[in-house]
Amino acid sequence: MNTGGGSAYQSACEQYAAYGVDVEAALKRLATIPISLHCWQGDDVSGFEKSGDELGGGLAVTGSYPGKATNVHELRDDLDLAYSLLPGRHRLNLHAIYGEFGDKVPARNEIGVEHFQGWIDWAHERGLGLDFNPTFFAHPLAADGLTLSHPKADVRNYWMEHGIACRHIGAAMGAGLGTPAVTNFWMPDGYKDTPADRKGPRERLAESLDTIFAVPINPAYNLDAVECKLFGIGSESYVVGSHEFYLGYAITREKLLCLDAGHFHPTEMISDKISSVLEYVPELLLHVSRGVRWDSDHVVTLGDELFAIAGELVRGDYLERTHIGLDFFDASINRIAAWVIGTRNMIKALLAALLEPSTKLRQYEAEGDLTARLALMEEIKTLPLGVVWDHYCEQMEVPVGMGWLEKVRQYEANTLAKR
Ligand code: RNT
Ligand code: ZN
């Protein structure tokens, strides 16, 4: 068996070195890249309001795997296990419905730092950063599919107050943890059928967002992001916050743009958008996801697009300007395993990117030797990435290979099965 520390690893290092790649340097760099785990994979986007309102917003979680987290303690226990199986130091991405609300759940426009102090303390103890999201769905005032672009001013006002409250909470997270929270705005607003007025909702959305962002918040504590989408279930014909809308918004307001891998035409890849949008927006938030035929939010697998996303971040030297978040929710398999598989894949893809002989590839390209470029790109696909990955896991003291699954299984038997 390869333990990662012996000759197989040394020989892998030599193979990469032959192409001018320093494996040790790549591993050092990899250890500094945080991935923001989305809390909502743990409980199918249920949250702790317990209102019984439909998820809505075009979101759908399918599957009924037993043992999902039903309260904050269970979710934290599950997350602790997931983090223990991931090499490196990462982050947690919370939605506003995951506050500790006690007996009297506050209205969304009345949530405050007090509801998230427990999370801040929890993250502090573990050295994790936090990210945040206002929740513009699963609520009676979003039941018609409109929030910040709603024709009724009182509905818009309610959601604007929610947005402002969330930015303050994000800032408290950032101040408490010493790393800015990215607070991401995704609104489901759109129409199932052809709208009579495409312009009005977009004007109202921009105005609502401007009001929310007019409240001064220190970017050292909180960074605002906006997330675009092509269509959703129930918003097939029109989404107010389209790609063009938010690209323009993010550029003119100097906000972060969030690119979700499931939010474009199926043949359109976010990997190709990274270098375009970073010409114009200061920073990027990624929702790394996997759409299967639609924005189905399948667990991220180690496929072409994941390699391409990570490759772009490294090649363009964009890691400092990109916040890598995940966004998938699968209720048909063990939910902790879903986190672990998806996140380990993201880290593996980053490793592959860091091991790319980019100097050589660029040199071929600059010389116009596109034959050698293709030849090398294909050749490196079969270099021993797995050996280096195993070594990294061992070095970071997390299970090597499938070893992590055993831990999840034990936990399933001892804990999840009793829920
Ligand atoms: C929805 C967006 C959004 C949500 C989360 C739960 O299509 O991708 O990011 O998935 O906010
Ligand atoms: Zn998303």
Short mmCIF file of C-alpha atoms and ligand atoms in Angstrom, two decimals:
data_model
loop_
_atom_site.label_atom_id
_atom_site.label_comp_id
_atom_site.label_asym_id
_atom_site.label_seq_id
_atom_site.Cartn_x
_atom_site.Cartn_y
_atom_site.Cartn_z
CA MET A 1 0.00 0.00 0.00
CA ASN A 2 1.17 3.48 -0.75
CA THR A 3 1.43 5.50 2.42
CA GLY A 4 2.25 8.67 0.56
CA GLY A 5 5.48 9.30 2.43
CA GLY A 6 7.81 6.91 0.70
CA SER A 7 9.15 6.24 -2.73
CA ALA A 8 5.89 6.60 -4.65
CA TYR A 9 5.66 10.21 -3.53
CA GLN A 10 9.32 10.86 -4.29
CA SER A 11 8.96 9.42 -7.73
CA ALA A 12 5.83 11.54 -8.29
CA CYS A 13 7.82 14.63 -7.30
CA GLU A 14 10.46 13.70 -9.83
CA GLN A 15 7.91 13.22 -12.57
CA TYR A 16 6.44 16.65 -11.94
CA ALA A 17 9.91 18.18 -11.61
CA ALA A 18 10.71 16.94 -15.11
CA TYR A 19 8.06 19.40 -16.32
CA GLY A 20 9.38 22.16 -14.08
CA VAL A 21 6.78 21.76 -11.31
CA ASP A 22 7.70 22.01 -7.62
CA VAL A 23 5.31 19.71 -5.76
CA GLU A 24 6.29 20.83 -2.25
CA ALA A 25 5.65 24.47 -3.16
CA ALA A 26 2.26 23.48 -4.61
CA LEU A 27 1.27 21.72 -1.38
CA LYS A 28 2.32 24.72 0.72
CA ARG A 29 0.17 26.96 -1.42
CA LEU A 30 -2.76 24.55 -1.36
CA ALA A 31 -2.83 24.60 2.44
CA THR A 32 -3.56 28.35 2.37
CA ILE A 33 -6.69 28.18 0.18
CA PRO A 34 -9.94 28.10 2.16
CA ILE A 35 -13.14 26.60 0.82
CA SER A 36 -16.41 27.88 2.25
CA LEU A 37 -18.65 24.93 3.12
CA HIS A 38 -22.34 25.70 2.72
CA CYS A 39 -24.27 24.83 5.88
CA TRP A 40 -27.39 23.98 3.88
CA GLN A 41 -26.09 20.63 2.57
CA GLY A 42 -26.47 19.44 6.17
CA ASP A 43 -30.25 19.73 6.41
CA ASP A 44 -31.66 20.16 2.90
CA VAL A 45 -31.89 23.96 3.24
CA SER A 46 -34.38 23.62 6.11
CA GLY A 47 -32.87 26.09 8.60
CA PHE A 48 -34.07 26.72 12.13
CA GLU A 49 -37.15 28.87 11.69
CA LYS A 50 -39.34 25.79 11.57
CA SER A 51 -42.07 27.78 9.90
CA GLY A 52 -43.22 24.96 7.68
CA ASP A 53 -43.08 27.30 4.69
CA GLU A 54 -42.22 25.70 1.40
CA LEU A 55 -38.59 26.06 0.29
CA GLY A 56 -39.71 27.86 -2.86
CA GLY A 57 -37.53 30.23 -4.83
CA GLY A 58 -37.07 27.59 -7.49
CA LEU A 59 -34.95 25.50 -5.15
CA ALA A 60 -35.63 21.80 -4.81
CA VAL A 61 -33.92 19.19 -2.68
CA THR A 62 -34.64 15.62 -3.64
CA GLY A 63 -33.98 12.48 -1.63
CA SER A 64 -34.89 11.24 1.82
CA TYR A 65 -31.68 9.83 3.23
CA PRO A 66 -32.16 9.39 6.98
CA GLY A 67 -30.38 11.29 9.72
CA LYS A 68 -30.44 14.90 8.60
CA ALA A 69 -29.53 17.57 11.13
CA THR A 70 -32.63 19.02 12.77
CA ASN A 71 -31.10 21.57 15.14
CA VAL A 72 -27.99 23.65 15.58
CA HIS A 73 -26.23 21.06 17.76
CA GLU A 74 -26.69 18.28 15.26
CA LEU A 75 -25.59 20.50 12.38
CA ARG A 76 -22.45 21.53 14.27
CA ASP A 77 -21.61 17.93 15.15
CA ASP A 78 -22.01 16.96 11.51
CA LEU A 79 -19.85 19.87 10.38
CA ASP A 80 -17.16 19.00 12.91
CA LEU A 81 -16.95 15.55 11.41
CA ALA A 82 -16.82 16.93 7.87
CA TYR A 83 -14.04 19.41 8.69
CA SER A 84 -12.04 16.67 10.40
CA LEU A 85 -11.97 14.81 7.08
CA LEU A 86 -10.76 17.73 4.97
CA PRO A 87 -7.14 18.75 4.64
CA GLY A 88 -6.57 22.44 5.39
CA ARG A 89 -8.39 25.21 7.23
CA HIS A 90 -11.75 26.18 5.75
CA ARG A 91 -14.82 28.35 6.26
CA LEU A 92 -18.53 27.99 6.91
CA ASN A 93 -21.20 29.68 4.84
CA LEU A 94 -24.43 30.32 6.76
CA HIS A 95 -27.87 31.37 5.57
CA ALA A 96 -29.98 33.76 7.62
CA ILE A 97 -32.49 31.01 8.47
CA TYR A 98 -29.77 29.22 10.49
CA GLY A 99 -29.78 31.62 13.44
CA GLU A 100 -30.30 30.45 16.99
CA PHE A 101 -33.71 31.97 17.42
CA GLY A 102 -34.92 30.46 20.69
CA ASP A 103 -38.64 30.06 21.26
CA LYS A 104 -39.76 33.17 19.44
CA VAL A 105 -38.51 33.18 15.88
CA PRO A 106 -38.02 36.82 14.85
CA ALA A 107 -39.26 38.24 11.56
CA ARG A 108 -36.54 38.19 8.93
CA ASN A 109 -36.21 41.96 9.13
CA GLU A 110 -35.58 41.72 12.85
CA ILE A 111 -32.75 39.24 13.01
CA GLY A 112 -29.58 40.46 14.66
CA VAL A 113 -26.06 39.55 15.68
CA GLU A 114 -27.42 37.98 18.87
CA HIS A 115 -28.91 35.15 16.80
CA PHE A 116 -25.53 34.35 15.30
CA GLN A 117 -23.24 34.95 18.27
CA GLY A 118 -23.26 31.21 18.99
CA TRP A 119 -22.00 30.54 15.48
CA ILE A 120 -19.33 33.23 15.80
CA ASP A 121 -18.10 31.69 19.07
CA TRP A 122 -18.22 28.23 17.57
CA ALA A 123 -16.24 29.33 14.52
CA HIS A 124 -13.77 31.21 16.70
CA GLU A 125 -12.98 28.12 18.75
CA ARG A 126 -12.25 26.22 15.56
CA GLY A 127 -10.34 28.93 13.71
CA LEU A 128 -12.93 28.99 10.91
CA GLY A 129 -14.04 32.05 8.97
CA LEU A 130 -17.74 32.62 8.37
CA ASP A 131 -19.67 33.78 5.31
CA PHE A 132 -23.30 34.77 5.17
CA ASN A 133 -26.45 34.98 3.03
CA PRO A 134 -29.75 36.76 3.51
CA THR A 135 -32.61 34.31 2.90
CA PHE A 136 -35.08 35.62 0.33
CA PHE A 137 -37.08 32.39 0.00
CA ALA A 138 -39.12 29.95 2.12
CA HIS A 139 -41.26 32.83 3.37
CA PRO A 140 -44.85 34.04 2.85
CA LEU A 141 -43.60 37.40 1.56
CA ALA A 142 -41.63 35.61 -1.16
CA ALA A 143 -44.41 33.19 -2.05
CA ASP A 144 -45.24 34.97 -5.32
CA GLY A 145 -41.58 34.72 -6.37
CA LEU A 146 -40.78 38.41 -5.93
CA THR A 147 -38.83 40.11 -3.13
CA LEU A 148 -36.58 43.13 -3.71
CA SER A 149 -38.19 43.78 -7.11
CA HIS A 150 -41.76 43.40 -5.85
CA PRO A 151 -44.21 46.00 -7.20
CA LYS A 152 -45.44 46.61 -3.64
CA ALA A 153 -43.23 48.99 -1.68
CA ASP A 154 -43.99 47.42 1.70
CA VAL A 155 -42.78 44.01 0.47
CA ARG A 156 -39.62 45.56 -0.93
CA ASN A 157 -39.07 47.44 2.31
CA TYR A 158 -39.37 44.29 4.37
CA TRP A 159 -36.73 42.56 2.28
CA MET A 160 -34.48 45.61 2.23
CA GLU A 161 -34.54 45.61 6.02
CA HIS A 162 -33.62 41.95 5.94
CA GLY A 163 -30.72 42.66 3.60
CA ILE A 164 -29.41 45.46 5.81
CA ALA A 165 -29.73 43.31 8.94
CA CYS A 166 -27.73 40.59 7.21
CA ARG A 167 -24.90 42.93 6.25
CA HIS A 168 -24.59 43.96 9.90
CA ILE A 169 -24.50 40.31 10.93
CA GLY A 170 -21.86 39.62 8.28
CA ALA A 171 -19.80 42.50 9.61
CA ALA A 172 -20.05 41.17 13.16
CA MET A 173 -18.85 37.79 11.92
CA GLY A 174 -15.94 39.42 10.13
CA ALA A 175 -15.00 41.61 13.09
CA GLY A 176 -15.31 38.73 15.55
CA LEU A 177 -13.23 36.33 13.48
CA GLY A 178 -10.67 38.66 11.91
CA THR A 179 -11.54 37.71 8.34
CA PRO A 180 -14.21 39.45 6.27
CA ALA A 181 -17.49 37.61 5.75
CA VAL A 182 -18.75 37.51 2.19
CA THR A 183 -22.46 38.24 2.37
CA ASN A 184 -24.05 36.97 -0.81
CA PHE A 185 -27.32 38.28 -2.19
CA TRP A 186 -29.31 35.83 -4.23
CA MET A 187 -32.94 36.69 -4.83
CA PRO A 188 -35.33 34.31 -6.60
CA ASP A 189 -37.24 37.13 -8.32
CA GLY A 190 -38.67 36.22 -11.67
CA TYR A 191 -41.70 35.05 -13.62
CA LYS A 192 -42.85 31.66 -14.79
CA ASP A 193 -44.36 33.15 -17.91
CA THR A 194 -43.54 35.96 -20.26
CA PRO A 195 -43.50 39.25 -18.39
CA ALA A 196 -45.24 42.33 -19.72
CA ASP A 197 -42.55 44.51 -18.18
CA ARG A 198 -38.95 43.36 -18.01
CA LYS A 199 -37.61 46.79 -17.19
CA GLY A 200 -39.63 47.74 -14.10
CA PRO A 201 -38.52 44.84 -11.86
CA ARG A 202 -34.88 45.42 -12.82
CA GLU A 203 -35.14 49.10 -11.98
CA ARG A 204 -36.72 48.23 -8.64
CA LEU A 205 -34.12 45.55 -7.88
CA ALA A 206 -31.25 47.97 -8.55
CA GLU A 207 -32.90 50.62 -6.39
CA SER A 208 -33.55 48.19 -3.53
CA LEU A 209 -29.97 46.95 -3.63
CA ASP A 210 -28.65 50.51 -3.72
CA THR A 211 -30.66 51.26 -0.59
CA ILE A 212 -29.31 48.17 1.16
CA PHE A 213 -25.72 48.93 0.19
CA ALA A 214 -26.02 52.62 1.06
CA VAL A 215 -25.65 51.65 4.72
CA PRO A 216 -21.90 52.02 5.31
CA ILE A 217 -20.19 48.79 6.37
CA ASN A 218 -16.45 48.36 6.70
CA PRO A 219 -15.20 46.06 3.90
CA ALA A 220 -12.55 44.78 6.29
CA TYR A 221 -15.45 42.98 8.01
CA ASN A 222 -18.06 42.42 5.34
CA LEU A 223 -17.94 42.12 1.56
CA ASP A 224 -21.15 42.20 -0.50
CA ALA A 225 -21.68 39.81 -3.40
CA VAL A 226 -24.54 39.51 -5.90
CA GLU A 227 -25.47 36.21 -7.59
CA CYS A 228 -26.93 35.98 -11.08
CA LYS A 229 -29.09 33.24 -12.55
CA LEU A 230 -30.47 32.26 -15.92
CA PHE A 231 -33.71 30.62 -14.85
CA GLY A 232 -35.24 28.67 -12.00
CA ILE A 233 -38.17 26.38 -11.42
CA GLY A 234 -41.09 28.76 -11.57
CA SER A 235 -38.99 31.51 -13.12
CA GLU A 236 -38.43 29.89 -16.50
CA SER A 237 -39.30 32.90 -18.60
CA TYR A 238 -37.65 35.72 -16.75
CA VAL A 239 -35.16 36.18 -13.92
CA VAL A 240 -34.78 39.76 -12.75
CA GLY A 241 -31.19 39.26 -11.58
CA SER A 242 -29.74 37.90 -14.81
CA HIS A 243 -26.03 37.67 -15.59
CA GLU A 244 -25.99 40.94 -17.52
CA PHE A 245 -27.92 42.68 -14.77
CA TYR A 246 -25.52 41.70 -11.99
CA LEU A 247 -22.39 42.04 -14.06
CA GLY A 248 -23.33 45.65 -14.70
CA TYR A 249 -24.39 46.10 -11.11
CA ALA A 250 -21.21 44.63 -9.66
CA ILE A 251 -18.99 46.69 -11.95
CA THR A 252 -20.71 50.00 -11.32
CA ARG A 253 -21.10 49.47 -7.55
CA GLU A 254 -17.78 47.69 -7.07
CA LYS A 255 -19.39 44.62 -5.57
CA LEU A 256 -18.29 41.02 -5.75
CA LEU A 257 -19.94 39.01 -8.50
CA CYS A 258 -21.03 35.50 -7.58
CA LEU A 259 -20.83 32.93 -10.37
CA ASP A 260 -22.75 29.74 -9.63
CA ALA A 261 -21.74 26.84 -11.89
CA GLY A 262 -25.40 25.84 -12.30
CA HIS A 263 -26.77 29.24 -13.29
CA PHE A 264 -26.03 29.39 -17.00
CA HIS A 265 -26.94 27.61 -20.19
CA PRO A 266 -25.84 23.97 -19.88
CA THR A 267 -23.04 24.41 -22.41
CA GLU A 268 -21.86 27.67 -20.86
CA MET A 269 -19.07 27.22 -18.33
CA ILE A 270 -18.18 29.58 -15.51
CA SER A 271 -14.50 28.65 -15.91
CA ASP A 272 -14.43 30.75 -19.07
CA LYS A 273 -16.10 33.70 -17.35
CA ILE A 274 -13.56 34.10 -14.55
CA SER A 275 -10.90 35.91 -16.57
CA SER A 276 -13.54 38.06 -18.28
CA VAL A 277 -15.34 39.33 -15.22
CA LEU A 278 -12.19 39.81 -13.14
CA GLU A 279 -11.14 42.40 -15.70
CA TYR A 280 -13.94 44.53 -14.32
CA VAL A 281 -15.09 43.48 -10.83
CA PRO A 282 -12.78 43.69 -7.82
CA GLU A 283 -13.39 40.20 -6.49
CA LEU A 284 -15.34 37.09 -7.28
CA LEU A 285 -17.40 34.63 -5.28
CA LEU A 286 -17.82 31.17 -6.72
CA HIS A 287 -20.67 28.82 -5.97
CA VAL A 288 -19.10 25.64 -7.18
CA SER A 289 -21.98 23.35 -7.99
CA ARG A 290 -22.96 20.77 -10.59
CA GLY A 291 -26.03 21.04 -12.68
CA VAL A 292 -27.37 17.90 -14.30
CA ARG A 293 -29.71 18.99 -17.09
CA TRP A 294 -30.81 21.92 -14.94
CA ASP A 295 -29.59 23.80 -11.87
CA SER A 296 -29.99 20.63 -9.85
CA ASP A 297 -27.14 21.29 -7.40
CA HIS A 298 -25.62 17.81 -7.54
CA VAL A 299 -22.54 17.08 -5.44
CA VAL A 300 -19.44 18.42 -7.16
CA THR A 301 -17.44 15.70 -8.91
CA LEU A 302 -13.87 15.78 -10.19
CA GLY A 303 -14.74 16.48 -13.81
CA ASP A 304 -13.59 18.70 -16.64
CA GLU A 305 -15.32 21.85 -15.44
CA LEU A 306 -14.01 21.53 -11.89
CA PHE A 307 -10.45 21.12 -13.22
CA ALA A 308 -11.05 24.08 -15.54
CA ILE A 309 -12.36 26.33 -12.74
CA ALA A 310 -9.40 25.58 -10.49
CA GLY A 311 -7.05 25.86 -13.46
CA GLU A 312 -8.28 29.34 -14.28
CA LEU A 313 -7.92 30.53 -10.69
CA VAL A 314 -4.31 29.41 -10.58
CA ARG A 315 -3.31 30.36 -14.14
CA GLY A 316 -4.73 33.85 -13.85
CA ASP A 317 -3.29 34.31 -10.37
CA TYR A 318 -6.83 35.01 -9.18
CA LEU A 319 -6.84 33.10 -5.89
CA GLU A 320 -6.41 36.26 -3.81
CA ARG A 321 -9.41 37.85 -5.50
CA THR A 322 -11.68 34.81 -5.46
CA HIS A 323 -13.73 33.39 -2.61
CA ILE A 324 -14.43 29.74 -3.27
CA GLY A 325 -17.79 28.60 -1.97
CA LEU A 326 -19.76 25.45 -2.65
CA ASP A 327 -23.45 25.21 -3.42
CA PHE A 328 -25.05 21.81 -3.71
CA PHE A 329 -27.63 19.90 -1.74
CA ASP A 330 -28.20 16.22 -2.14
CA ALA A 331 -30.59 14.49 0.25
CA SER A 332 -30.29 11.09 -1.43
CA ILE A 333 -26.92 10.16 0.08
CA ASN A 334 -25.28 10.63 3.47
CA ARG A 335 -25.17 14.42 3.81
CA ILE A 336 -21.81 14.55 5.56
CA ALA A 337 -20.34 12.37 2.85
CA ALA A 338 -21.77 14.81 0.31
CA TRP A 339 -19.85 17.67 1.94
CA VAL A 340 -16.68 15.62 2.16
CA ILE A 341 -16.80 14.32 -1.41
CA GLY A 342 -17.57 17.73 -2.92
CA THR A 343 -15.03 19.63 -0.86
CA ARG A 344 -12.24 17.10 -1.26
CA ASN A 345 -12.87 17.26 -4.99
CA MET A 346 -12.57 21.04 -4.97
CA ILE A 347 -9.27 20.77 -3.11
CA LYS A 348 -8.04 18.02 -5.45
CA ALA A 349 -8.85 20.18 -8.47
CA LEU A 350 -6.87 23.04 -6.94
CA LEU A 351 -4.00 20.66 -6.36
CA ALA A 352 -4.10 19.58 -10.00
CA ALA A 353 -4.07 23.23 -11.03
CA LEU A 354 -1.09 23.99 -8.81
CA LEU A 355 0.74 21.04 -10.33
CA GLU A 356 0.20 22.22 -13.88
CA PRO A 357 3.43 22.97 -15.79
CA SER A 358 2.07 26.37 -16.67
CA THR A 359 5.39 27.96 -17.60
CA LYS A 360 5.99 25.32 -20.24
CA LEU A 361 2.44 25.44 -21.56
CA ARG A 362 2.53 29.21 -21.89
CA GLN A 363 5.89 29.06 -23.56
CA TYR A 364 4.58 26.66 -26.20
CA GLU A 365 1.57 28.87 -26.73
CA ALA A 366 3.65 32.04 -27.03
CA GLU A 367 5.86 30.33 -29.59
CA GLY A 368 2.81 29.25 -31.52
CA ASP A 369 3.58 25.60 -30.91
CA LEU A 370 0.00 24.54 -30.39
CA THR A 371 0.88 20.93 -31.11
CA ALA A 372 3.21 20.73 -28.12
CA ARG A 373 0.65 22.61 -26.02
CA LEU A 374 -1.99 19.98 -26.70
CA ALA A 375 0.49 17.12 -26.33
CA LEU A 376 1.59 18.33 -22.89
CA MET A 377 -1.93 19.11 -21.73
CA GLU A 378 -2.89 15.53 -22.49
CA GLU A 379 0.30 14.07 -21.04
CA ILE A 380 -0.15 15.70 -17.64
CA LYS A 381 -3.59 14.19 -17.23
CA THR A 382 -2.00 10.89 -16.28
CA LEU A 383 0.72 12.20 -13.98
CA PRO A 384 0.41 10.77 -10.43
CA LEU A 385 -1.93 13.37 -8.94
CA GLY A 386 -3.41 10.73 -6.61
CA VAL A 387 -0.05 9.97 -5.04
CA VAL A 388 0.54 13.63 -4.25
CA TRP A 389 -3.01 13.96 -2.92
CA ASP A 390 -2.55 10.99 -0.58
CA HIS A 391 0.69 12.48 0.66
CA TYR A 392 -1.04 15.79 1.31
CA CYS A 393 -3.84 14.14 3.30
CA GLU A 394 -1.32 12.25 5.36
CA GLN A 395 0.72 15.36 5.99
CA MET A 396 -2.41 17.28 7.03
CA GLU A 397 -3.44 14.40 9.29
CA VAL A 398 -6.72 13.56 7.63
CA PRO A 399 -7.74 10.16 6.28
CA VAL A 400 -6.01 8.98 3.13
CA GLY A 401 -8.00 7.50 0.26
CA MET A 402 -11.40 6.08 1.22
CA GLY A 403 -10.43 6.11 4.91
CA TRP A 404 -12.77 9.04 5.53
CA LEU A 405 -15.83 7.02 4.56
CA GLU A 406 -15.24 4.62 7.42
CA LYS A 407 -15.48 7.55 9.87
CA VAL A 408 -18.70 8.73 8.28
CA ARG A 409 -20.15 5.22 8.47
CA GLN A 410 -19.28 4.91 12.16
CA TYR A 411 -20.90 8.25 12.86
CA GLU A 412 -23.92 7.21 10.85
CA ALA A 413 -24.36 4.10 12.97
CA ASN A 414 -23.68 5.79 16.29
CA THR A 415 -25.32 9.15 15.79
CA LEU A 416 -27.34 9.68 12.62
CA ALA A 417 -29.26 6.45 13.00
CA LYS A 418 -30.52 7.61 16.40
CA ARG A 419 -32.01 10.88 15.16
C1 RNT B 1 -30.01 29.44 -5.94
C2 RNT B 1 -28.67 29.96 -5.62
C3 RNT B 1 -28.38 30.20 -4.17
C4 RNT B 1 -28.89 29.10 -3.28
C5 RNT B 1 -28.44 29.21 -1.84
C6 RNT B 1 -29.19 28.29 -0.94
O1 RNT B 1 -30.17 29.05 -7.23
O2 RNT B 1 -27.69 29.13 -6.18
O3 RNT B 1 -27.03 30.41 -4.00
O4 RNT B 1 -28.53 27.85 -3.74
O5 RNT B 1 -28.53 30.52 -1.44
ZN ZN B 2 -25.64 29.55 -5.65
#
